PDB file of C-alpha atoms in Angstrom:
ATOM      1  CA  UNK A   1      94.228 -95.418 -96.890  1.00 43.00           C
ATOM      2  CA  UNK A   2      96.888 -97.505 -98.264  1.00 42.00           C
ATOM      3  CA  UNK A   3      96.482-100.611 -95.341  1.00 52.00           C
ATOM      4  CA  UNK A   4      92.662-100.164 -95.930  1.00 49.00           C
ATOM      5  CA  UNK A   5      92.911-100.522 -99.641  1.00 47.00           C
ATOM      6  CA  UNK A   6      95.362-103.511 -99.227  1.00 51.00           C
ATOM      7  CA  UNK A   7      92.933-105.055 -96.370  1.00 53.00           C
ATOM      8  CA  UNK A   8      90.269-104.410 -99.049  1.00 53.00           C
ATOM      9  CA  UNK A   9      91.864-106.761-102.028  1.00 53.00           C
ATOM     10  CA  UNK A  10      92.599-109.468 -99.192  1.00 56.00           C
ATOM     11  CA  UNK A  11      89.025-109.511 -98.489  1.00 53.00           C
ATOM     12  CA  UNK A  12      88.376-109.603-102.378  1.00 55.00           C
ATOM     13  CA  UNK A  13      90.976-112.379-102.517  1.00 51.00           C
ATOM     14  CA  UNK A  14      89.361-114.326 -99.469  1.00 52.00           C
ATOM     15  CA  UNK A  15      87.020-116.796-100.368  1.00 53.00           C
ATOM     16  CA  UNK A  16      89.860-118.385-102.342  1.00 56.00           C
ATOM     17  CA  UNK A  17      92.249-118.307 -99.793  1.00 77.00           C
ATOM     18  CA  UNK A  18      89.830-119.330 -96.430  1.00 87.00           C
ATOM     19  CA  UNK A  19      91.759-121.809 -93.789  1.00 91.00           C
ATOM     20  CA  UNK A  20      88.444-122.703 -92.366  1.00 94.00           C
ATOM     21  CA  UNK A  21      88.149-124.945 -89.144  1.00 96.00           C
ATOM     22  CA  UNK A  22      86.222-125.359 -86.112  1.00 97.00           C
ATOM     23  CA  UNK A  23      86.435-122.538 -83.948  1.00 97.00           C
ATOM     24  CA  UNK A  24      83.726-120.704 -81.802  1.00 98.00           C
ATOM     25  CA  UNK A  25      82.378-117.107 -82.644  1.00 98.00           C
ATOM     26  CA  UNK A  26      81.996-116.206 -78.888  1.00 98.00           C
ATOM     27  CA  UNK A  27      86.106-116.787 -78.601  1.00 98.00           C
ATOM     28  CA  UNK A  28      86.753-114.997 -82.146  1.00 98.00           C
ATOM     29  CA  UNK A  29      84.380-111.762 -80.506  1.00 98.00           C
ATOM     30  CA  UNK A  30      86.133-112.088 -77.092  1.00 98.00           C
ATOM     31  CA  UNK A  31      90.108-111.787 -78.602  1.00 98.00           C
ATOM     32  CA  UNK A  32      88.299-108.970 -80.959  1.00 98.00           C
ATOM     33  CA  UNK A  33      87.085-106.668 -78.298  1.00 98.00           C
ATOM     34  CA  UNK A  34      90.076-107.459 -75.917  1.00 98.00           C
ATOM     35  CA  UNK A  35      92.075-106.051 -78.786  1.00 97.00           C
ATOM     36  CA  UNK A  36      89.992-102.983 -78.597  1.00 98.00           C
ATOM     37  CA  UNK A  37      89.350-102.711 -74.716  1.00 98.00           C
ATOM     38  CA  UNK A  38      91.936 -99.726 -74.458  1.00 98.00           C
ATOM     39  CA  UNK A  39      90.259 -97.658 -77.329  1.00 97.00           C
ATOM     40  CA  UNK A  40      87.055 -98.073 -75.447  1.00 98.00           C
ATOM     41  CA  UNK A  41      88.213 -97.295 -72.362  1.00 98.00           C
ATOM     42  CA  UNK A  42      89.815 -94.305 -73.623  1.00 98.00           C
ATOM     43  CA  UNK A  43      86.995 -93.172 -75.340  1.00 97.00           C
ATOM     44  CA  UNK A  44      84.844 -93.804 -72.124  1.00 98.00           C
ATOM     45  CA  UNK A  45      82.363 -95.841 -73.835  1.00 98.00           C
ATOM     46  CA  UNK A  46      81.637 -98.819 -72.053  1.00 98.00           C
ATOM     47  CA  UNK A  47      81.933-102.709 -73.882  1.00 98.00           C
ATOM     48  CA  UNK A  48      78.937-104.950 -72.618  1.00 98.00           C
ATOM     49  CA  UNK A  49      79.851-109.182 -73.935  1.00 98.00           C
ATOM     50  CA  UNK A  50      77.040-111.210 -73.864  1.00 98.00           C
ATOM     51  CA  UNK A  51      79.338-114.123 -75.282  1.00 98.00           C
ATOM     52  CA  UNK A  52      77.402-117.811 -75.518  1.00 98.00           C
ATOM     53  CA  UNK A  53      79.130-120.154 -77.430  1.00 98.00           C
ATOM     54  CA  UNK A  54      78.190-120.913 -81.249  1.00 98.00           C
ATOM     55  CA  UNK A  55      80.584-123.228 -83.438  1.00 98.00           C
ATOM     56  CA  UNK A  56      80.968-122.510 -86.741  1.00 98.00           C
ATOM     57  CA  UNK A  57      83.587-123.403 -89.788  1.00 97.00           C
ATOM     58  CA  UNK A  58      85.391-120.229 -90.212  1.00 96.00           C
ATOM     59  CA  UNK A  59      88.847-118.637 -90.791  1.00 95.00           C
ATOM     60  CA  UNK A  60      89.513-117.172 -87.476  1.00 96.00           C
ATOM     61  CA  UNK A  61      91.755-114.817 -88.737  1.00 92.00           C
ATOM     62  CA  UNK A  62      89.762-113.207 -91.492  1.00 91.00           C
ATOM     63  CA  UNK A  63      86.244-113.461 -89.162  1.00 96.00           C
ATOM     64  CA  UNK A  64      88.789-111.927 -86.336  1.00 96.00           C
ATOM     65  CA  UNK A  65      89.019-109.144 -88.900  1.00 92.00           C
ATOM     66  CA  UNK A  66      85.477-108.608 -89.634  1.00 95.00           C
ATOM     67  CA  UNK A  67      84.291-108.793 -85.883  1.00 98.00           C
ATOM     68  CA  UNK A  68      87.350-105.850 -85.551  1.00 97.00           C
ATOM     69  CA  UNK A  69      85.678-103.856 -87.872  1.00 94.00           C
ATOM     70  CA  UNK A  70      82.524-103.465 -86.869  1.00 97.00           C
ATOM     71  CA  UNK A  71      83.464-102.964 -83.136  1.00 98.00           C
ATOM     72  CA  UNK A  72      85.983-100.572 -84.510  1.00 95.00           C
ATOM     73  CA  UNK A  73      82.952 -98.748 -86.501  1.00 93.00           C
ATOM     74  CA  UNK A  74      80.838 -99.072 -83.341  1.00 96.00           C
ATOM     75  CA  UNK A  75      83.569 -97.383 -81.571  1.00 96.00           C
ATOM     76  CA  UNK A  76      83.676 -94.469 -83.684  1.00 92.00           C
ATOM     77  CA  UNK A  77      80.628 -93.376 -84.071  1.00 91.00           C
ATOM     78  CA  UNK A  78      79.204 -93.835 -79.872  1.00 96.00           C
ATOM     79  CA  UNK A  79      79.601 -90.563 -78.543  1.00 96.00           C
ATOM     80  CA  UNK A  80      81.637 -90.891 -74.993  1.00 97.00           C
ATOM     81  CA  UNK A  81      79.532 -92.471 -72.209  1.00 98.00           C
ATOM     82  CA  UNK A  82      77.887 -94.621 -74.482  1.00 98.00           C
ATOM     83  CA  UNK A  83      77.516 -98.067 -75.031  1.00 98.00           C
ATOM     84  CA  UNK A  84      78.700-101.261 -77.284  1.00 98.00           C
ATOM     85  CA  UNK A  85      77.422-104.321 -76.800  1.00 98.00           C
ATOM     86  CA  UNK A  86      78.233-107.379 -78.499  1.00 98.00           C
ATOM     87  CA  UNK A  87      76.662-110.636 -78.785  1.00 98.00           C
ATOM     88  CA  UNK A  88      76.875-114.133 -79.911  1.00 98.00           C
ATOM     89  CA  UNK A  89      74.640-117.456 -79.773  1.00 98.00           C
ATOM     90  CA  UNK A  90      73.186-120.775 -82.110  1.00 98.00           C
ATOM     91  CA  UNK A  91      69.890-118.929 -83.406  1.00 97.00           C
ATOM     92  CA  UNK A  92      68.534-122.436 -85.271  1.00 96.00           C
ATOM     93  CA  UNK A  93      70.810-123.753 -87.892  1.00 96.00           C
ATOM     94  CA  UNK A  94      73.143-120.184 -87.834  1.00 98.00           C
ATOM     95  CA  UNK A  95      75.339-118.734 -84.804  1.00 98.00           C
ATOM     96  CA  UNK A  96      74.897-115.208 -84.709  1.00 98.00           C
ATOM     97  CA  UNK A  97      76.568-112.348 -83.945  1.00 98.00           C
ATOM     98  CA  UNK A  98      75.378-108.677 -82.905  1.00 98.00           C
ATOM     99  CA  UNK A  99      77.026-105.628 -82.334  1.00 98.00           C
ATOM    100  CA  UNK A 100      74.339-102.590 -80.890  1.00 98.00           C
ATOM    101  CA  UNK A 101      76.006 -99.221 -80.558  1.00 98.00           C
ATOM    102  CA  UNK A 102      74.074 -96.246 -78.374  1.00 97.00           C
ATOM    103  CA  UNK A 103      75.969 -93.763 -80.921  1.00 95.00           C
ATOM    104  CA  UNK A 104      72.945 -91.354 -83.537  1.00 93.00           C
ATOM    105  CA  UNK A 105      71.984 -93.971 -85.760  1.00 93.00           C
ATOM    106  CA  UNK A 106      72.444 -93.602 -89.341  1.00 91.00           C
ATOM    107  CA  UNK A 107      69.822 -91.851 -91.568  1.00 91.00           C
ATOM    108  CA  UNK A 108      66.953 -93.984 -93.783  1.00 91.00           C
ATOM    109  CA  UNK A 109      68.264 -92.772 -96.846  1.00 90.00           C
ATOM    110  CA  UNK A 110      71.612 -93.687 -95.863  1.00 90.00           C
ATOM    111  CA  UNK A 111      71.323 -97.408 -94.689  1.00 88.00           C
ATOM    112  CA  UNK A 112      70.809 -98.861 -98.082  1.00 89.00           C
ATOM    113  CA  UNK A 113      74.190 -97.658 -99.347  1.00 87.00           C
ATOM    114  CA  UNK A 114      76.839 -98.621 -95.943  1.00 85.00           C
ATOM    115  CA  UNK A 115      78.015-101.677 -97.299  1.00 85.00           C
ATOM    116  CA  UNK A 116      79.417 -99.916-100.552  1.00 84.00           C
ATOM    117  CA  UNK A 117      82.848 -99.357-101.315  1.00 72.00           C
ATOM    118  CA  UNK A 118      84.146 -95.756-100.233  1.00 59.00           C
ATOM    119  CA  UNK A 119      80.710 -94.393 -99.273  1.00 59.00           C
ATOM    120  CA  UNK A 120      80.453 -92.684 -96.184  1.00 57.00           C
ATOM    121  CA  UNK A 121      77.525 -90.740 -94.611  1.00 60.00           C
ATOM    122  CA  UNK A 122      76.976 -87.064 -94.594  1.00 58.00           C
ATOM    123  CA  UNK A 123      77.529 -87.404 -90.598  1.00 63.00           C
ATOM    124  CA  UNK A 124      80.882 -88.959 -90.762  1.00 54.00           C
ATOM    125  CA  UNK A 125      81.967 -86.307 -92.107  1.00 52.00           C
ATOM    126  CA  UNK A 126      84.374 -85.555 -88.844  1.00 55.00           C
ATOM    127  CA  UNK A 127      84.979 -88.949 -88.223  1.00 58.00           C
ATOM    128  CA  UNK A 128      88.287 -90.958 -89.291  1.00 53.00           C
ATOM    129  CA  UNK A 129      88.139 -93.282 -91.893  1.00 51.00           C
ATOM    130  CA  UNK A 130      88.317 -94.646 -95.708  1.00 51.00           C
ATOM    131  CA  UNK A 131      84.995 -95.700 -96.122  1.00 60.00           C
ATOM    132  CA  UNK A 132      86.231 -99.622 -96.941  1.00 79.00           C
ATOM    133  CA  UNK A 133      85.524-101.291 -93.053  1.00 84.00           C
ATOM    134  CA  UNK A 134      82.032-102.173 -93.706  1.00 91.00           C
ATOM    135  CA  UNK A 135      82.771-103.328 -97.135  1.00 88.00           C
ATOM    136  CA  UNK A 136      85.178-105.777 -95.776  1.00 86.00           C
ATOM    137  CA  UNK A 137      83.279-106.826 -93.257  1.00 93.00           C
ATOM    138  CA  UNK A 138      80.314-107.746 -95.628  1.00 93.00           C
ATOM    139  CA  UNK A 139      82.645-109.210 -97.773  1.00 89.00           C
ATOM    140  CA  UNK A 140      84.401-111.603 -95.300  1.00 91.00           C
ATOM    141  CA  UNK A 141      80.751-112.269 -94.074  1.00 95.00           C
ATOM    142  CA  UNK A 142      79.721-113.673 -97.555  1.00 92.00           C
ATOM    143  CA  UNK A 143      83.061-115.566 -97.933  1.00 90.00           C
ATOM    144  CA  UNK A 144      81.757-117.446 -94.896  1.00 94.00           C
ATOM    145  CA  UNK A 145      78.970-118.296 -96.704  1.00 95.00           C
ATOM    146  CA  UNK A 146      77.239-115.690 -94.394  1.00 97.00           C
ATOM    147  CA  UNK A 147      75.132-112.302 -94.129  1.00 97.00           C
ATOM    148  CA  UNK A 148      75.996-108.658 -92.473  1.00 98.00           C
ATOM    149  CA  UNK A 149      72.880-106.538 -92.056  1.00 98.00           C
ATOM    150  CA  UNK A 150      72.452-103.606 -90.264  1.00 97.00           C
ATOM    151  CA  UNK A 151      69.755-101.953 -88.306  1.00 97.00           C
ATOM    152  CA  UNK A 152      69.258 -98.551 -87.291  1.00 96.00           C
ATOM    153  CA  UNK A 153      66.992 -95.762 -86.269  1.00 90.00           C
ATOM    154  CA  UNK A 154      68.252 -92.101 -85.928  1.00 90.00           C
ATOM    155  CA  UNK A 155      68.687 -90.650 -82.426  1.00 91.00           C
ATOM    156  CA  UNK A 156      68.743 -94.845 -81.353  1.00 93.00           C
ATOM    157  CA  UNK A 157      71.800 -96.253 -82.476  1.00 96.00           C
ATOM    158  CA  UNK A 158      72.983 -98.369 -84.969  1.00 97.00           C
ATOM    159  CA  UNK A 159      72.475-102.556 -84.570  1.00 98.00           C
ATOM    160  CA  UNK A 160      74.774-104.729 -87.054  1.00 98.00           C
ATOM    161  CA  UNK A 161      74.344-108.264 -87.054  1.00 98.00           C
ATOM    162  CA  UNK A 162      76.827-111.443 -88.547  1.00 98.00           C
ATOM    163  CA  UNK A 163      74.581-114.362 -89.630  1.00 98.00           C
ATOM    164  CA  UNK A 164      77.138-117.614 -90.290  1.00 98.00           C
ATOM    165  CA  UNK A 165      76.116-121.535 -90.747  1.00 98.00           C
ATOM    166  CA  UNK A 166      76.820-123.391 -87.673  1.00 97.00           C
ATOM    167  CA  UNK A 167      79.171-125.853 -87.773  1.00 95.00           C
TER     168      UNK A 167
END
C-alpha cells in the first residue's frame, strides 16, 4: 500500500516533472508486457501484441508505468486460459493504445467510478490490490495531455483504451 500510495503522489507530481521526447508507444507497450510475460505465463493467460508503430512526445518512463498498470489490471482480473491483447497504432491526429482482457467485465453501475482513488468493485473483492492503479494510469494519461477510457460489458471482458497526441 505504501509503494502504491508513493507511486500515487509521483503521478500527482507528474505533469510538472515530465522528460518528454520522441519515443514510440508500440516500443513503450512491447518493454511493458515483456516485463510482465512471466506473470502471464504463470497465470496461463495468453498475451496477444498487435504492436504498429505510433510516435508520440511522452515520458517513457512514466507512460512505461501507465501501460504496466493496466496490463497488470488486465492480468488480474482474466481468469486462467484467457486472453490479453494489446494494441497500438496513429488513429488520425492521436496514436492509440488498447488493452482488451477476456476476464467478467465490470458491472454498469460500476464503470463510472474505476478511475477514482481507492474504489474498487464489489467483484474484486478476492483480488490483490490498493485500488490506486487505474487512478495513476488516468492520471499519467492526462499529464500526456491524453485520455484513458474504458469499455466493458459483463460476462465480455473489459476494453481500456490510451488516447495520446501524436508527435
Amino acid at each position: 500500500m505504501v509503494g502504491d500510495l508513493q507511486t500515487l503522489a509521483a503521478a500527482d507530481a507528474a505533469t510538472l516533472h515530465l522528460a518528454r521526447s520522441r519515443c514510440d508507444l508500440a516500443g513503450i507497450a512491447g518493454t511493458a508486457a515483456d516485463s510482465l510475460a512471466g506473470r502471464f505465463e504463470a497465470a496461463g493467460i495468453t498475451i496477444d501484441r498487435q504492436l504498429a508503430r505510433a510516435e508520440i512526445l511522452a515520458d517513457p518512463r512514466w507512460l512505461h508505468q501507465a501501460v504496466t498498470n493496466l496490463l497488470t489490471n488486465a492480468l488480474k482480473f482474466t481468469p486462467p486460459g484467457g486472453r490479453v491483447t494489446i494494441q497500438t497504432g496513429p488513429a488520425g491526429p492521436d496514436a492509440v493504445l488498447r488493452i482488451t482482457d477476456t476476464g467478467p467485465g465490470i458491472p454498469a453501475d460500476e464503470l463510472p467510478r474505476i478511475f477514482d482513488r481507492f474504489w474498487r468493485g464489489r467483484d474484486a473483492a478476492h483480488i490483490s490490490g490498493s485500488g490506486i492503479g487505474l487512478t495513476v494510469a488516468a492520471e499519467l494519461a492526462q499529464a500526456h495531455g491524453g485520455q484513458l477510457t474504458a469499455a466493458s460489458q459483463p460476462g465480455q471482458g473489459t476494453e481500456m483504451t490510451l488516447t495520446l497526441p501524436r508527435a
